[in-house]
XYZ file of C-alpha atoms in Angstrom:
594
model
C 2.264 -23.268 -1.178
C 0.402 -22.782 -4.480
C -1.544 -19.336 -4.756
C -5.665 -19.101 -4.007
C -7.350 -19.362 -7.367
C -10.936 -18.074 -6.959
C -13.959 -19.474 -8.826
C -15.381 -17.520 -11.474
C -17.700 -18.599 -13.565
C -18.206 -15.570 -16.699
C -16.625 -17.728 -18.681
C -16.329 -21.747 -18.141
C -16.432 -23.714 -14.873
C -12.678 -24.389 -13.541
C -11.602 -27.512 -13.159
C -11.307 -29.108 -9.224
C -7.576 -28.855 -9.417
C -7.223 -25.092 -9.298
C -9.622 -24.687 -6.123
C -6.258 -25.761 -3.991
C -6.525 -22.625 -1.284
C -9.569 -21.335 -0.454
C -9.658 -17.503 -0.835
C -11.176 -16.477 1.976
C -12.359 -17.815 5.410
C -10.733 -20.222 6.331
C -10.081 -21.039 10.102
C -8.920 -17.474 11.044
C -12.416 -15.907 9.610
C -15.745 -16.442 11.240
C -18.519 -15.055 8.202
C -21.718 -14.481 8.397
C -24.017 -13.204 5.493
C -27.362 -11.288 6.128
C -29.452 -8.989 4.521
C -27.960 -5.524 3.787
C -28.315 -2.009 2.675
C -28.828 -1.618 -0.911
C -29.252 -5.075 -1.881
C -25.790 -6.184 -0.349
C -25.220 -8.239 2.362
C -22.931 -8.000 5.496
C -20.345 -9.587 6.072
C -18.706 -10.372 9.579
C -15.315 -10.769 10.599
C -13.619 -11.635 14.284
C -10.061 -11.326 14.099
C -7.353 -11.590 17.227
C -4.813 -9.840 16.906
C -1.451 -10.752 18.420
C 2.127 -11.477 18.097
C 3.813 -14.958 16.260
C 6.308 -16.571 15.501
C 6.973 -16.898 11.723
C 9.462 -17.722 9.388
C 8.692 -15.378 6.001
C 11.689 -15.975 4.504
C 13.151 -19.257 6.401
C 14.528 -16.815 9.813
C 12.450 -16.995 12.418
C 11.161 -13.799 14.110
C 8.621 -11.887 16.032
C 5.648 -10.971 13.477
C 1.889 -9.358 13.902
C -0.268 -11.853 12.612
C -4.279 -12.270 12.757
C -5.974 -15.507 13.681
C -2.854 -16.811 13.733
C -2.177 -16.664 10.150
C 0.598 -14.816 7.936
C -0.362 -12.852 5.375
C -3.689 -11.980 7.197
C -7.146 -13.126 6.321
C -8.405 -12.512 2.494
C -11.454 -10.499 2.336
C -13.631 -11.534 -0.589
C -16.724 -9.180 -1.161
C -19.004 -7.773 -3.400
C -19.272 -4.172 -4.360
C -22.083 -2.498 -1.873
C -21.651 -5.022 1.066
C -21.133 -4.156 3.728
C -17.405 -4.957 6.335
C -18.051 -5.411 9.606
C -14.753 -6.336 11.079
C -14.756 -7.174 15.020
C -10.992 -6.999 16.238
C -9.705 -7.594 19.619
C -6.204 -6.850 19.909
C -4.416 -9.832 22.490
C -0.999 -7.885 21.927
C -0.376 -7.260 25.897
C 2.658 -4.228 24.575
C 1.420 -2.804 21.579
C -2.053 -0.803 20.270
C -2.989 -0.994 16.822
C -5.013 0.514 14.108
C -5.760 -0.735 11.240
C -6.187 0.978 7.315
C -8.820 -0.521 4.368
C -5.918 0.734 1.664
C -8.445 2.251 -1.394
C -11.229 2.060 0.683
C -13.219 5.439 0.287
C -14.716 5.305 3.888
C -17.909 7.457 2.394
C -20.024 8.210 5.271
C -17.712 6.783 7.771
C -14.498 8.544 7.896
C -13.643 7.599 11.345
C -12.903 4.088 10.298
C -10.262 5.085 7.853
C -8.232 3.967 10.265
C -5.239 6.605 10.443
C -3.309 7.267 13.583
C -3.856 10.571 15.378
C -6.454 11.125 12.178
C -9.433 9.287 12.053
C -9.356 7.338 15.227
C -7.882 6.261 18.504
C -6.013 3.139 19.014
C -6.752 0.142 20.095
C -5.093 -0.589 23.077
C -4.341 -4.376 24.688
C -6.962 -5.777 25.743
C -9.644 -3.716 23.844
C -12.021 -4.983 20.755
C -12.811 -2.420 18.036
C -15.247 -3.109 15.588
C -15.344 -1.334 11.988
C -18.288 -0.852 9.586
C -17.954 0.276 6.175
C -18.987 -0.451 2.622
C -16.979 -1.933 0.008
C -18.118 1.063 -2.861
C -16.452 -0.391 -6.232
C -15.327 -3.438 -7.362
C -11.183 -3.721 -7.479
C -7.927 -5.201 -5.880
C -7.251 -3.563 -3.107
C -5.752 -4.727 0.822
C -5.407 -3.633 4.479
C -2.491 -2.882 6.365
C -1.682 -1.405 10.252
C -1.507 2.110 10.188
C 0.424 2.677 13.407
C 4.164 3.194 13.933
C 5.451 0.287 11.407
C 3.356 -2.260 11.921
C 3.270 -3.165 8.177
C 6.810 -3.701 8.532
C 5.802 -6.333 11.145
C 3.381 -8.543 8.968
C 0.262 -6.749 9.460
C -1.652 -6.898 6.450
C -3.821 -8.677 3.853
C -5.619 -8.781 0.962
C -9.205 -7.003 0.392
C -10.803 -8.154 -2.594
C -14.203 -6.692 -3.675
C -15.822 -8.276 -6.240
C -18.698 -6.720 -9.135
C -22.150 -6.502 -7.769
C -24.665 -9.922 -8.013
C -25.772 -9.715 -11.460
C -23.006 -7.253 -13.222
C -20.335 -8.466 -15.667
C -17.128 -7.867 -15.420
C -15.475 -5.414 -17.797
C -13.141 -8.563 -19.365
C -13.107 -12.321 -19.235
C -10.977 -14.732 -17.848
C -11.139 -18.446 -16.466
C -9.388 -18.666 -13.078
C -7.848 -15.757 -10.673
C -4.494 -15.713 -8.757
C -3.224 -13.120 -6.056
C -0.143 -12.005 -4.370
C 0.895 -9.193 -2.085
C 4.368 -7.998 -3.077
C 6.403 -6.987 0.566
C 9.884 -6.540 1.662
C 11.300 -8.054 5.035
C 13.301 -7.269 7.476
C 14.835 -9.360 10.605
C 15.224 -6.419 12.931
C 12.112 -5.712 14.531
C 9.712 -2.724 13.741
C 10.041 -1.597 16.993
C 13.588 -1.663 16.841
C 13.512 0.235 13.176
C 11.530 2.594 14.340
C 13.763 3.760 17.463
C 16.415 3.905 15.163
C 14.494 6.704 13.305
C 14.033 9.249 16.145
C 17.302 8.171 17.624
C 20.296 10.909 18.062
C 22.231 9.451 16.487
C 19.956 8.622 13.664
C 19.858 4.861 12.661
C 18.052 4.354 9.670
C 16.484 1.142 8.768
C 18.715 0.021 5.847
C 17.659 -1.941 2.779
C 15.093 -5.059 3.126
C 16.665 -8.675 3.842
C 14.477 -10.203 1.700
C 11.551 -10.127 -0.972
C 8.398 -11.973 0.054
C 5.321 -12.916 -2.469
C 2.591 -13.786 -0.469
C 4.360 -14.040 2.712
C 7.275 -16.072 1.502
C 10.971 -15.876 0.689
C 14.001 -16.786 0.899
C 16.999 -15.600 3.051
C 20.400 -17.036 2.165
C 21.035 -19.389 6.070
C 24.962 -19.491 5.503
C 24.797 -15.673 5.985
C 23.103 -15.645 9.401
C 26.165 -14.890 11.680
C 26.768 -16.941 15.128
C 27.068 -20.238 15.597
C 25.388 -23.058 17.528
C 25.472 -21.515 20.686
C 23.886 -17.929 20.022
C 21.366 -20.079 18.388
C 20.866 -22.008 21.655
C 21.055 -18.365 23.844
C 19.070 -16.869 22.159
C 21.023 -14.602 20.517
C 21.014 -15.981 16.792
C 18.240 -15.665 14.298
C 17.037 -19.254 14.311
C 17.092 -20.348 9.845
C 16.212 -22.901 8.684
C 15.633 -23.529 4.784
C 12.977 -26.657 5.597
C 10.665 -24.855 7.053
C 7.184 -24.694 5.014
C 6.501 -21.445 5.689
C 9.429 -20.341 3.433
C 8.991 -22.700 0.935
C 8.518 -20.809 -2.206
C 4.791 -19.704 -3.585
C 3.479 -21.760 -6.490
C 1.014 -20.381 -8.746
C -1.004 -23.387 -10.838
C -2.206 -22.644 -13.983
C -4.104 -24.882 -16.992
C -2.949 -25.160 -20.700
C -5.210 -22.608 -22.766
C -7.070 -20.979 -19.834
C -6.880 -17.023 -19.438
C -6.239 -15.800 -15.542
C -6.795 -12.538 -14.132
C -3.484 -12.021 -11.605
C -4.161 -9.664 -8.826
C -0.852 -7.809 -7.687
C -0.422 -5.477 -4.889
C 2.467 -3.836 -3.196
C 2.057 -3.750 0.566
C 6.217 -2.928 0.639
C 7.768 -0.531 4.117
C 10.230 0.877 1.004
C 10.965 -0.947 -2.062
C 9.743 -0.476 -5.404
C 9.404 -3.274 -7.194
C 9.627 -4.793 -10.771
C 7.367 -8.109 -11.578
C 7.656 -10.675 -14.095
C 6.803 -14.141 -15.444
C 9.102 -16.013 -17.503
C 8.377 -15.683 -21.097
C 4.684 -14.499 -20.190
C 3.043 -11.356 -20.947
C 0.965 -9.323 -18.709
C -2.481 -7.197 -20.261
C -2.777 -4.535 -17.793
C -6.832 -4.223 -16.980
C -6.984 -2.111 -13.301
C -5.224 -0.079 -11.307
C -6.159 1.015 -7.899
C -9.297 -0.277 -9.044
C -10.312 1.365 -11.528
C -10.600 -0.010 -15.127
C -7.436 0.927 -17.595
C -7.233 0.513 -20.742
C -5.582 -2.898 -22.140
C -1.941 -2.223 -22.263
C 0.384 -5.271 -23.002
C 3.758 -5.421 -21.026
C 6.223 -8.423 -20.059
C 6.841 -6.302 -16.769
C 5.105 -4.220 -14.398
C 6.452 -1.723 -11.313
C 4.681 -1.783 -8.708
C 5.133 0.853 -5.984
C 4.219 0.734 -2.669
C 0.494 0.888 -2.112
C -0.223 0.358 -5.398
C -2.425 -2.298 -6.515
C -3.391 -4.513 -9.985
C -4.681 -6.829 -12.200
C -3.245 -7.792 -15.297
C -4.625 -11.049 -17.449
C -2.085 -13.768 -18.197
C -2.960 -16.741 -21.417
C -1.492 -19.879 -20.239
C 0.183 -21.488 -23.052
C -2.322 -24.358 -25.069
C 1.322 -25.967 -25.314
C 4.024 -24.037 -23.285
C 7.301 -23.650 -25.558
C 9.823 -26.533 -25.096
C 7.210 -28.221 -22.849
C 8.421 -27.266 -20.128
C 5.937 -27.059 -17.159
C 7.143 -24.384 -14.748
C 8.409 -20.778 -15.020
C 9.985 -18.321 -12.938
C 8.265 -15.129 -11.559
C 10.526 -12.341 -10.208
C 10.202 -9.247 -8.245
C 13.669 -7.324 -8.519
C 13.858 -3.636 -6.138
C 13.363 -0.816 -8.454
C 14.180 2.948 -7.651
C 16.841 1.965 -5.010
C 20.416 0.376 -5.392
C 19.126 -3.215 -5.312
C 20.931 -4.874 -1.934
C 18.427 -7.313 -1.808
C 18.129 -10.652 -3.735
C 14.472 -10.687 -5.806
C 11.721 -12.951 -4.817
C 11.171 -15.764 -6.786
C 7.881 -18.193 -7.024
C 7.027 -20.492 -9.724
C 4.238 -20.812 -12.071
C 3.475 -24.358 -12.676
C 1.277 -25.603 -15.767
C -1.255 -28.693 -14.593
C -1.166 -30.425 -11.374
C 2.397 -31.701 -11.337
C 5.327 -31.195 -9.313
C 6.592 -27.557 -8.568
C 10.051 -28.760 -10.037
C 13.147 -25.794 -10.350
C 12.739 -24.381 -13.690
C 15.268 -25.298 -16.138
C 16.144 -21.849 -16.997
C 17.593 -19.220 -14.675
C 15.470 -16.674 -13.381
C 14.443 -13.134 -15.598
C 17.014 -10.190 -14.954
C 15.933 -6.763 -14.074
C 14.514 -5.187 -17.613
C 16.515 -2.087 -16.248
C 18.623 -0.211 -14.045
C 17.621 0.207 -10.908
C 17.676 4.159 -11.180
C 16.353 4.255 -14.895
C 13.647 6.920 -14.468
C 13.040 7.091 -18.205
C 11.916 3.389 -18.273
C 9.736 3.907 -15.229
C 8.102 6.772 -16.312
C 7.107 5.490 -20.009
C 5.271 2.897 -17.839
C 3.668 5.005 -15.700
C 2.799 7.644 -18.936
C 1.135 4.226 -20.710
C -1.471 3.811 -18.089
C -4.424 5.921 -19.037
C -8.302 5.651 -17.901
C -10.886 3.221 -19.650
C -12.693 4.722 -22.376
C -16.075 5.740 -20.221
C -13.835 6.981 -17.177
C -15.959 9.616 -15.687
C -12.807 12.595 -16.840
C -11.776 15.543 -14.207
C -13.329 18.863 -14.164
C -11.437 21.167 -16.940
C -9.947 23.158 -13.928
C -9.645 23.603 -10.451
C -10.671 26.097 -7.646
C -7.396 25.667 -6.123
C -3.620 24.715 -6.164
C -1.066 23.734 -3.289
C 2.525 22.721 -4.354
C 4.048 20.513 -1.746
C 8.142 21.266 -1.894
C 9.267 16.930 -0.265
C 12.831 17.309 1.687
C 14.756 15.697 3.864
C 15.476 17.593 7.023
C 17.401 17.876 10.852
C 15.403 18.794 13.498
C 17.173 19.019 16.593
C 20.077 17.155 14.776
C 18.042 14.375 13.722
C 16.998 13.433 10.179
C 13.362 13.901 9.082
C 10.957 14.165 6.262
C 9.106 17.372 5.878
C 6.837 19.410 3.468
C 6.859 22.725 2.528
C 9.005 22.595 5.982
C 6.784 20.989 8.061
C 7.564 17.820 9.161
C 4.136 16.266 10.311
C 3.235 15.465 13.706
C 0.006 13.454 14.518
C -1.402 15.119 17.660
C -2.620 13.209 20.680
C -6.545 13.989 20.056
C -6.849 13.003 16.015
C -8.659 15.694 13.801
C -11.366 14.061 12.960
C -12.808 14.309 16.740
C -10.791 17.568 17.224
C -12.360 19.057 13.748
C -15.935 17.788 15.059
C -15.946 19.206 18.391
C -14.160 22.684 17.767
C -11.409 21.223 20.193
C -9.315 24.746 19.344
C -6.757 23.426 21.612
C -6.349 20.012 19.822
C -3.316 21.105 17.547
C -2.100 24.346 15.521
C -5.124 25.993 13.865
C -2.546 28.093 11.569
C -2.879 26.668 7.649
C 0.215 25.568 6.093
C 2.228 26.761 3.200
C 0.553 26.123 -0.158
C 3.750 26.241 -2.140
C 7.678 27.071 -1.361
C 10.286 29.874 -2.299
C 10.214 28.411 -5.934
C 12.402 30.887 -7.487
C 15.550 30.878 -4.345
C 14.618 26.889 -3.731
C 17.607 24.582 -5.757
C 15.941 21.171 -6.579
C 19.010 20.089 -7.449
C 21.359 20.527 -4.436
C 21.102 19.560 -0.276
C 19.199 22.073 1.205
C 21.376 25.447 1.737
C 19.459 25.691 5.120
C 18.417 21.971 6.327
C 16.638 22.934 9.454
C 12.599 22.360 9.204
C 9.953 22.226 11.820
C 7.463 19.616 13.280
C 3.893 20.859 12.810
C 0.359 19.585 13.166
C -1.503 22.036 10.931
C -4.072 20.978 7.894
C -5.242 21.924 5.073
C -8.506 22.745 4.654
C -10.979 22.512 1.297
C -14.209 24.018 1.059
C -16.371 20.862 0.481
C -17.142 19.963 -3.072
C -14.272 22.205 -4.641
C -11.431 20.907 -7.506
C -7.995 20.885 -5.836
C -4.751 20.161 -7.775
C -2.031 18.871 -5.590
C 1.873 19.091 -7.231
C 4.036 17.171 -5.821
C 7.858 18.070 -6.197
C 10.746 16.155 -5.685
C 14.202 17.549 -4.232
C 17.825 16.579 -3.713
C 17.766 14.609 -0.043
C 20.507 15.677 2.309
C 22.898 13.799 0.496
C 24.778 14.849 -3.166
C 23.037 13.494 -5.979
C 20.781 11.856 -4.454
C 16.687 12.007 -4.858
C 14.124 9.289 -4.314
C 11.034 7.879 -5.883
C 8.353 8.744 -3.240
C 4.819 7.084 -3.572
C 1.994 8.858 -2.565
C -1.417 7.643 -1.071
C -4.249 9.547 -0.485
C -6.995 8.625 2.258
C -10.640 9.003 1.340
C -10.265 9.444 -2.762
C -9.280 8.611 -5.881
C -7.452 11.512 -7.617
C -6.362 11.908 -11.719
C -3.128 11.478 -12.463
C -2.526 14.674 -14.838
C 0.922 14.162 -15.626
C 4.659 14.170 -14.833
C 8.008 16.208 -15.643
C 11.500 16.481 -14.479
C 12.831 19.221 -12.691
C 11.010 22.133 -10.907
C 7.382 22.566 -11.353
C 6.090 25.526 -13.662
C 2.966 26.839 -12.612
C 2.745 28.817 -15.679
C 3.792 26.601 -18.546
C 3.117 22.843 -17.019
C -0.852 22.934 -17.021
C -0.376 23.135 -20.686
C 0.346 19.749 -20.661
C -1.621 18.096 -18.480
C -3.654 15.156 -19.548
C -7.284 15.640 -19.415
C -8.907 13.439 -21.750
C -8.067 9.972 -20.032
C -5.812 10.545 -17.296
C -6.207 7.676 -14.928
C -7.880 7.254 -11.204
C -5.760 6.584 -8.561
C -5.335 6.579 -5.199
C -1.576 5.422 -5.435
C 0.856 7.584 -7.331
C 4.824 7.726 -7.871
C 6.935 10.995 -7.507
C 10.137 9.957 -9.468
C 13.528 11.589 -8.486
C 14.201 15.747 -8.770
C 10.732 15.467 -10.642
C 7.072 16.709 -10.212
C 3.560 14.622 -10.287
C 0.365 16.766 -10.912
C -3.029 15.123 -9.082
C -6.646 16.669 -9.461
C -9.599 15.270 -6.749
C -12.539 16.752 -5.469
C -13.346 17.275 -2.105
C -16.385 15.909 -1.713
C -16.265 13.101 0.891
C -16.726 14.637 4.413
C -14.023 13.798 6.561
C -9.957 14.329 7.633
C -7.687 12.793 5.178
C -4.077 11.680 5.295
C -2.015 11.997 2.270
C 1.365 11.056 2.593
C 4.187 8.745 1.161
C 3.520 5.309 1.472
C 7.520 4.762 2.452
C 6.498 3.681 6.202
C 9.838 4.976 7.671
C 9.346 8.292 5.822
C 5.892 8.725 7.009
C 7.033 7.782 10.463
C 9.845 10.416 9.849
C 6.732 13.207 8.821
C 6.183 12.959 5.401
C 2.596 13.435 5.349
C -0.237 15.936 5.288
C -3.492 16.558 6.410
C -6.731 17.795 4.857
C -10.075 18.077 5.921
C -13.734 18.675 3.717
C -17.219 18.722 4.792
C -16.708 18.288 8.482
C -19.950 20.304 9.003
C -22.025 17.632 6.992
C -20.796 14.772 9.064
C -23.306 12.668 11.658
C -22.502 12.340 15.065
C -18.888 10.541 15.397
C -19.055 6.960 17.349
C -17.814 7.194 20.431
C -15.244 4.187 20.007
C -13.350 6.671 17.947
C -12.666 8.413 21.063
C -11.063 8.005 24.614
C -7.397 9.649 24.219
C -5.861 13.107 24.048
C -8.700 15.600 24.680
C -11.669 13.291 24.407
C -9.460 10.868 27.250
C -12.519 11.835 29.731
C -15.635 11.945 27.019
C -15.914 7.994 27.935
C -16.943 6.302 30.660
């Protein structure tokens, strides 16, 4: 399968060759374009949602696909149109929401799409339509935002491109994109069962690395024989099928490509590479970096790219293919990496001669990961953070038993999504909705050992939130801890719902309030919405609170978020319009509807 290469004519037409796959709508998308707010237009989407059989990485099992298709449906728009997706979910078990990953949601908070947050879910049967505007131009994607369902194949790209008549902040010829994920072949259902189980199952490492919905499992190590095959019982594999066969990305001699990259990963980190190909680093999260050359990139899980690759005028040796690699970073790599191949002209997608790129480190060297993450910094231009902030919450990440079983907690709360979601429950005054008490803003930081298990590993479940008085400067700390287990702390990535945030800096070890904020970058510290925590370490965020709404924030690991590693904040409720009633129908609002 060679990778969509979009038109793009800034610089010189492309020639017919690289238009292989169109980008967006193809069968599973019906578009239409009319007139919009602001000069944009409006674009419509009808998707079906329901389950599939699919072969990611060559064994066959039970995925969430839309339209039939696997990775979902591109999105292609321009910045201030309009998203109108229509979704009916044909899933007769299973309800569904579904997240716009970097999507700001400015005026329309309730289609976020958060579980027990923003919105109720859409149950079998039902049709929910969303309605937002794409804000700014960048690589981002969707994903379901309920249980694991992005462990089951529900996601896609969302690509929003400049507004009509504004240039791009570089140049390039053609464009390639891939969504980085790791698989599984036990279901999501069945990983998440496992979670809340006593005794606690946990989900284990990834089978496979997919790019763009395709991989490679290893047949000969599918246990069983002929016979659990024919019962049923057997993972059916087979290396033949097509929608394994490895992704191809087609490049031409001498023509500069902007490479979109995003990590839609359940729990790996990930390295990338192209054989004997640098990468110029342009956006992140999108928002405009500035040019940073590297010949690898980590990528955590919801973060997104772009990085420009120069296709050789006469590729070294001759040779017409390379390998590109994504190898697990952060965890102890018990998964093979994903390999595609780049492929210069129209020719055959042959084997490369060579053998494919090793990891450029260990899979638990911090140092290297950090320097990476200390090199990105914001475009000159970059609107910079306010000097300080009106407030500061420290959020203490552990790992927890409550009632025996492991969980995720912070500040030792281990979130709960109620049955009514705040947004409605925020709106309405619904004082019985969930626990009006406000969380702890930091933890015992003096008695608290970073360094060790918890001395008492008990925590509690909790659906308080954090409130912020609209338009104020909030830093957020993040701080890492030792997990249950000795010498052991991982690399958590955190999203935030609703914003971008600054990325003021990082350190190892505990978090001082007093000295750190000495340090902080803020002359260029880049936008994000997507930001690491590395191991017994501390990140250091600045937003403002000025988009009305209720917000998750919370790692992007799906099993830890399903295992309450989240929070909760809400700004501005008072300034929002009246709240569609789609939103609406369970918990405490179950009788509002008709």
């Amino acid at each position: 399968m060679a990778a969509s290469v979009a038109y793009r004519p800034a610089r010189r037409p492309l020639p017919a060759s690289l238009m292989s796959k169109p980008v967006l709508y193809a069968m599973v998308v019906v578009a239409m374009v009319v007139s919009g707010a602001q000069g944009g237009s409006v674009k419509h989407y009808k998707w079906k949602v329901d389950y599939q059989y699919w072969s990611p990485d060559c064994v066959e099992k039970v995925i969430i696909s839309i339209n039939g298709q696997y990775p979902g449906p591109t999105i292609r728009v321009r910045e201030g149109d309009t998203i109108v997706v229509e979704m009916e979910n044909l899933m007769p078990t299973e309800a569904v929401i579904m997240h716009w990953h970097g999507m700001q949601q400015r005026g329309t908070p309730w289609y976020d799409g958060a579980g027990g947050v923003s919105q109720c879910a859409i149950n079998p049967g039902e049709t929910f339509v969303y309605r937002f505007q794409a804000e700014k131009a960048g690589t981002y994607f969707y994903h379901g935002h309920l249980g694991l369902q992005r462990t089951a194949g529900f996601y896609g790209s969302l690509i929003v491109d400049v507004g009509r008549g504004v240039q791009e902040a570089f140049e390039y010829d053609g464009e390639l994109s891939i969504l980085l994920n790791d698989w599984w072949h036990r279901s999501a259902i069945e990983q998440g069962l496992g979670l809340y189980s006593d005794p606690f199952r946990w989900v284990g490492e990834p089978q496979s690395l997919l790019m763009e919905g395709r991989g490679k499992y290893n047949c000969s190590l599918v246990s069983g024989g002929d016979a659990e095959e024919a019962a049923g019982d057997r993972p059916r594999c087979d290396e033949t099928n097509k929608q394994c066969k490895p992704l191809v990305l087609r490049v031409q001699p001498g023509l500069k490509y902007r490479l979109r990259l995003a990590s839609v990963t359940s729990l790996s980190s990930l390295n990338f590479q192209i054989e004997d190909h640098n990468m110029t680093l342009v956006e992140a999260d999108g928002n405009y970096v500035e040019e940073v050359v590297l010949d690898n990139l980590n990528l955590y899980s919801g973060e997104s790219y772009s990085v420009l690759i120069e296709a050789y005028k006469q590729p070294p040796g001759g040779r017409k293919t390379f390998w590109v690699t994504a190898h697990v970073q952060g965890r102890l790599p018990k998964t093979t990496p994903a390999l595609a191949i780049l492929v210069y002209g129209d020719g055959e997608a042959t084997t490369p001669v060579s053998s494919p790129p090793l990891a450029p480190a260990a899979w638990n060297d911090t140092a290297f990961s950090l320097r990476q993450s200390r090199m990105i910094v914001a475009k000159k231009g970059t609107i910079p953070p306010p000097a300080s902030s009106d407030q500061q919450i420290i959020l203490l990440n552990t790992q927890n038993r409550i009632n025996g079983v492991i969980k995720w907690a912070i500040n030792n709360i281990s979130l709960v999504p109620p049955t009514t979601p705040f947004l409605p429950a925020l709106k309405f005054g619904l004082k019985l909705a969930f626990d009006h008490t406000i969380p702890p803003v930091s933890y015992p930081m003096t008695t608290y050992d970073i360094f060790s298990p918890p001395k008492n590993p008990n925590a509690n479940f909790g659906t308080q939130i954090y409130r912020f008085p609209f338009n104020s400067t909030v830093d957020i700390i993040l701080q890492n801890a030792n997990s249950l287990t000795v010498n052991n702390s991982e690399v958590h990535p955190w999203h935030m719902h609703g914003h971008d945030f600054w990325v003021l800096g990082y350190g190892h070890g505990k978090f001082n309030p007093e000295v750190d904020p000495q340090a902080f970058n803020l002359k260029n510290p880049p936008l994000r919405n997507t930001v690491p925590l590395y191991p017994y370490g501390w990140t250091a965020l600045r937003f403002v609170a000025n988009n009305p709404g209720a917000w998750f924030f919370h790692c992007h690991v799906e099993a830890h978020l399903h295992m309450g590693m989240g929070i909760v904040f809400a700004e501005g409720i008072e300034h929002l319009d009246r709240l569609p009633r789609s939103t609406m129908g369970c918990g405490l609002t179950k009788t509002w509807l008709p």
